[in-house]
């Protein structure tokens, strides 16, 4: 049987690729913020706002990690959902084809004989 809906399959693959790219870039960004938090120990010109320090770096890392994982799971689950719907459609079509080919249909009523002629 031919595979249908090629565009949806391509979209699912692209979503999976974007999910992995987003995960890798998010992890790299989180690690960069963690390192920056440990190395930037002085304020950045705002006297009352402490923008550096290990605590800020760890907090930024955890926030970026949670956001990255949420986006990764959303994109990957969306791709798998598309593939699930395509699989259900394909299996439904295959079962209908097999039922039509191999399961004999119950015999119906044959052709009816014509009604008897009315004789006067």
PDB file of C-alpha atoms in Angstrom, residues 1-113:
ATOM      1  CA  UNK A   1       0.000   0.000   0.000  1.00  0.00           C
ATOM      2  CA  UNK A   2       1.224   3.468  -0.759  1.00  0.00           C
ATOM      3  CA  UNK A   3       2.156   5.879   1.991  1.00  0.00           C
ATOM      4  CA  UNK A   4      -0.013   8.934   2.054  1.00  0.00           C
ATOM      5  CA  UNK A   5       0.337  12.370   3.636  1.00  0.00           C
ATOM      6  CA  UNK A   6       4.028  12.878   2.878  1.00  0.00           C
ATOM      7  CA  UNK A   7       3.858  16.524   3.967  1.00  0.00           C
ATOM      8  CA  UNK A   8       2.744  15.548   7.478  1.00  0.00           C
ATOM      9  CA  UNK A   9       5.587  13.044   7.738  1.00  0.00           C
ATOM     10  CA  UNK A  10       8.076  15.741   6.714  1.00  0.00           C
ATOM     11  CA  UNK A  11       6.587  18.164   9.251  1.00  0.00           C
ATOM     12  CA  UNK A  12       6.937  15.546  11.993  1.00  0.00           C
ATOM     13  CA  UNK A  13      10.587  14.974  11.099  1.00  0.00           C
ATOM     14  CA  UNK A  14      11.252  18.732  11.066  1.00  0.00           C
ATOM     15  CA  UNK A  15       9.580  19.077  14.480  1.00  0.00           C
ATOM     16  CA  UNK A  16      11.799  16.347  15.892  1.00  0.00           C
ATOM     17  CA  UNK A  17      14.902  18.029  14.469  1.00  0.00           C
ATOM     18  CA  UNK A  18      13.840  21.392  15.931  1.00  0.00           C
ATOM     19  CA  UNK A  19      13.199  19.718  19.288  1.00  0.00           C
ATOM     20  CA  UNK A  20      16.735  18.318  19.439  1.00  0.00           C
ATOM     21  CA  UNK A  21      18.267  21.609  18.262  1.00  0.00           C
ATOM     22  CA  UNK A  22      16.281  23.506  20.900  1.00  0.00           C
ATOM     23  CA  UNK A  23      17.393  21.047  23.588  1.00  0.00           C
ATOM     24  CA  UNK A  24      21.070  21.328  22.661  1.00  0.00           C
ATOM     25  CA  UNK A  25      21.016  25.124  22.396  1.00  0.00           C
ATOM     26  CA  UNK A  26      19.049  25.439  25.639  1.00  0.00           C
ATOM     27  CA  UNK A  27      21.503  23.245  27.515  1.00  0.00           C
ATOM     28  CA  UNK A  28      24.452  25.194  26.103  1.00  0.00           C
ATOM     29  CA  UNK A  29      22.775  28.488  27.033  1.00  0.00           C
ATOM     30  CA  UNK A  30      22.025  27.231  30.525  1.00  0.00           C
ATOM     31  CA  UNK A  31      25.611  26.111  31.067  1.00  0.00           C
ATOM     32  CA  UNK A  32      26.832  29.460  29.709  1.00  0.00           C
ATOM     33  CA  UNK A  33      24.613  31.301  32.205  1.00  0.00           C
ATOM     34  CA  UNK A  34      25.845  29.053  34.991  1.00  0.00           C
ATOM     35  CA  UNK A  35      29.472  29.806  34.128  1.00  0.00           C
ATOM     36  CA  UNK A  36      28.684  33.498  33.720  1.00  0.00           C
ATOM     37  CA  UNK A  37      27.023  33.529  37.135  1.00  0.00           C
ATOM     38  CA  UNK A  38      30.129  32.106  38.773  1.00  0.00           C
ATOM     39  CA  UNK A  39      32.550  34.417  36.950  1.00  0.00           C
ATOM     40  CA  UNK A  40      30.594  37.699  37.081  1.00  0.00           C
ATOM     41  CA  UNK A  41      30.858  38.649  40.724  1.00  0.00           C
ATOM     42  CA  UNK A  42      30.315  42.400  40.555  1.00  0.00           C
ATOM     43  CA  UNK A  43      27.218  44.453  39.739  1.00  0.00           C
ATOM     44  CA  UNK A  44      26.775  45.716  36.181  1.00  0.00           C
ATOM     45  CA  UNK A  45      26.319  49.414  36.941  1.00  0.00           C
ATOM     46  CA  UNK A  46      23.051  49.246  38.849  1.00  0.00           C
ATOM     47  CA  UNK A  47      23.948  49.883  42.478  1.00  0.00           C
ATOM     48  CA  UNK A  48      21.026  48.045  44.111  1.00  0.00           C
ATOM     49  CA  UNK A  49      20.732  45.103  41.710  1.00  0.00           C
ATOM     50  CA  UNK A  50      23.075  42.202  42.282  1.00  0.00           C
ATOM     51  CA  UNK A  51      23.416  40.576  38.854  1.00  0.00           C
ATOM     52  CA  UNK A  52      26.322  38.264  39.517  1.00  0.00           C
ATOM     53  CA  UNK A  53      27.189  35.478  41.855  1.00  0.00           C
ATOM     54  CA  UNK A  54      26.780  31.757  42.051  1.00  0.00           C
ATOM     55  CA  UNK A  55      23.192  31.906  43.288  1.00  0.00           C
ATOM     56  CA  UNK A  56      22.073  33.952  40.269  1.00  0.00           C
ATOM     57  CA  UNK A  57      23.923  31.605  37.928  1.00  0.00           C
ATOM     58  CA  UNK A  58      22.345  28.512  39.443  1.00  0.00           C
ATOM     59  CA  UNK A  59      18.871  30.078  39.402  1.00  0.00           C
ATOM     60  CA  UNK A  60      19.245  31.106  35.750  1.00  0.00           C
ATOM     61  CA  UNK A  61      20.500  27.620  34.870  1.00  0.00           C
ATOM     62  CA  UNK A  62      17.525  25.926  36.536  1.00  0.00           C
ATOM     63  CA  UNK A  63      14.998  28.282  34.889  1.00  0.00           C
ATOM     64  CA  UNK A  64      16.558  27.834  31.426  1.00  0.00           C
ATOM     65  CA  UNK A  65      16.719  24.062  31.960  1.00  0.00           C
ATOM     66  CA  UNK A  66      13.015  23.845  32.864  1.00  0.00           C
ATOM     67  CA  UNK A  67      11.963  26.006  29.915  1.00  0.00           C
ATOM     68  CA  UNK A  68      14.193  24.041  27.537  1.00  0.00           C
ATOM     69  CA  UNK A  69      12.843  20.681  28.685  1.00  0.00           C
ATOM     70  CA  UNK A  70       9.251  21.900  28.409  1.00  0.00           C
ATOM     71  CA  UNK A  71       9.791  23.104  24.838  1.00  0.00           C
ATOM     72  CA  UNK A  72      11.688  19.954  23.883  1.00  0.00           C
ATOM     73  CA  UNK A  73       8.933  17.705  25.201  1.00  0.00           C
ATOM     74  CA  UNK A  74       6.226  19.803  23.528  1.00  0.00           C
ATOM     75  CA  UNK A  75       7.887  19.740  20.118  1.00  0.00           C
ATOM     76  CA  UNK A  76       8.794  16.061  20.314  1.00  0.00           C
ATOM     77  CA  UNK A  77       5.336  15.059  21.547  1.00  0.00           C
ATOM     78  CA  UNK A  78       3.735  17.098  18.753  1.00  0.00           C
ATOM     79  CA  UNK A  79       5.825  15.238  16.176  1.00  0.00           C
ATOM     80  CA  UNK A  80       4.937  11.879  17.715  1.00  0.00           C
ATOM     81  CA  UNK A  81       1.264  12.851  17.815  1.00  0.00           C
ATOM     82  CA  UNK A  82       1.313  13.549  14.073  1.00  0.00           C
ATOM     83  CA  UNK A  83       2.997  10.180  13.471  1.00  0.00           C
ATOM     84  CA  UNK A  84       0.453   8.467  15.730  1.00  0.00           C
ATOM     85  CA  UNK A  85      -2.465   9.870  13.727  1.00  0.00           C
ATOM     86  CA  UNK A  86      -0.777   8.792  10.486  1.00  0.00           C
ATOM     87  CA  UNK A  87      -0.229   5.308  11.877  1.00  0.00           C
ATOM     88  CA  UNK A  88      -3.877   5.015  12.941  1.00  0.00           C
ATOM     89  CA  UNK A  89      -5.003   6.117   9.485  1.00  0.00           C
ATOM     90  CA  UNK A  90      -2.672   3.646   7.787  1.00  0.00           C
ATOM     91  CA  UNK A  91      -3.749   0.738   9.994  1.00  0.00           C
ATOM     92  CA  UNK A  92      -7.430   1.573   9.524  1.00  0.00           C
ATOM     93  CA  UNK A  93      -7.004   1.644   5.768  1.00  0.00           C
ATOM     94  CA  UNK A  94      -5.062  -1.646   5.832  1.00  0.00           C
ATOM     95  CA  UNK A  95      -7.729  -3.378   7.941  1.00  0.00           C
ATOM     96  CA  UNK A  96     -10.502  -2.179   5.644  1.00  0.00           C
ATOM     97  CA  UNK A  97      -8.572  -3.528   2.663  1.00  0.00           C
ATOM     98  CA  UNK A  98      -7.943  -6.891   4.334  1.00  0.00           C
ATOM     99  CA  UNK A  99     -11.547  -7.184   5.452  1.00  0.00           C
ATOM    100  CA  UNK A 100     -12.707  -6.523   1.930  1.00  0.00           C
ATOM    101  CA  UNK A 101     -10.268  -9.067   0.463  1.00  0.00           C
ATOM    102  CA  UNK A 102     -10.286 -12.006   2.865  1.00  0.00           C
ATOM    103  CA  UNK A 103     -13.424 -11.975   4.956  1.00  0.00           C
ATOM    104  CA  UNK A 104     -16.352 -13.332   2.967  1.00  0.00           C
ATOM    105  CA  UNK A 105     -19.381 -11.129   3.069  1.00  0.00           C
ATOM    106  CA  UNK A 106     -22.498 -12.772   4.482  1.00  0.00           C
ATOM    107  CA  UNK A 107     -24.795 -13.939   1.757  1.00  0.00           C
ATOM    108  CA  UNK A 108     -27.691 -11.622   1.244  1.00  0.00           C
ATOM    109  CA  UNK A 109     -31.014 -12.398  -0.158  1.00  0.00           C
ATOM    110  CA  UNK A 110     -30.685 -13.438  -3.740  1.00  0.00           C
ATOM    111  CA  UNK A 111     -32.677 -11.909  -6.551  1.00  0.00           C
ATOM    112  CA  UNK A 112     -36.375 -12.040  -5.838  1.00  0.00           C
ATOM    113  CA  UNK A 113     -38.610 -13.918  -8.260  1.00  0.00           C
TER     114      UNK A 113
END
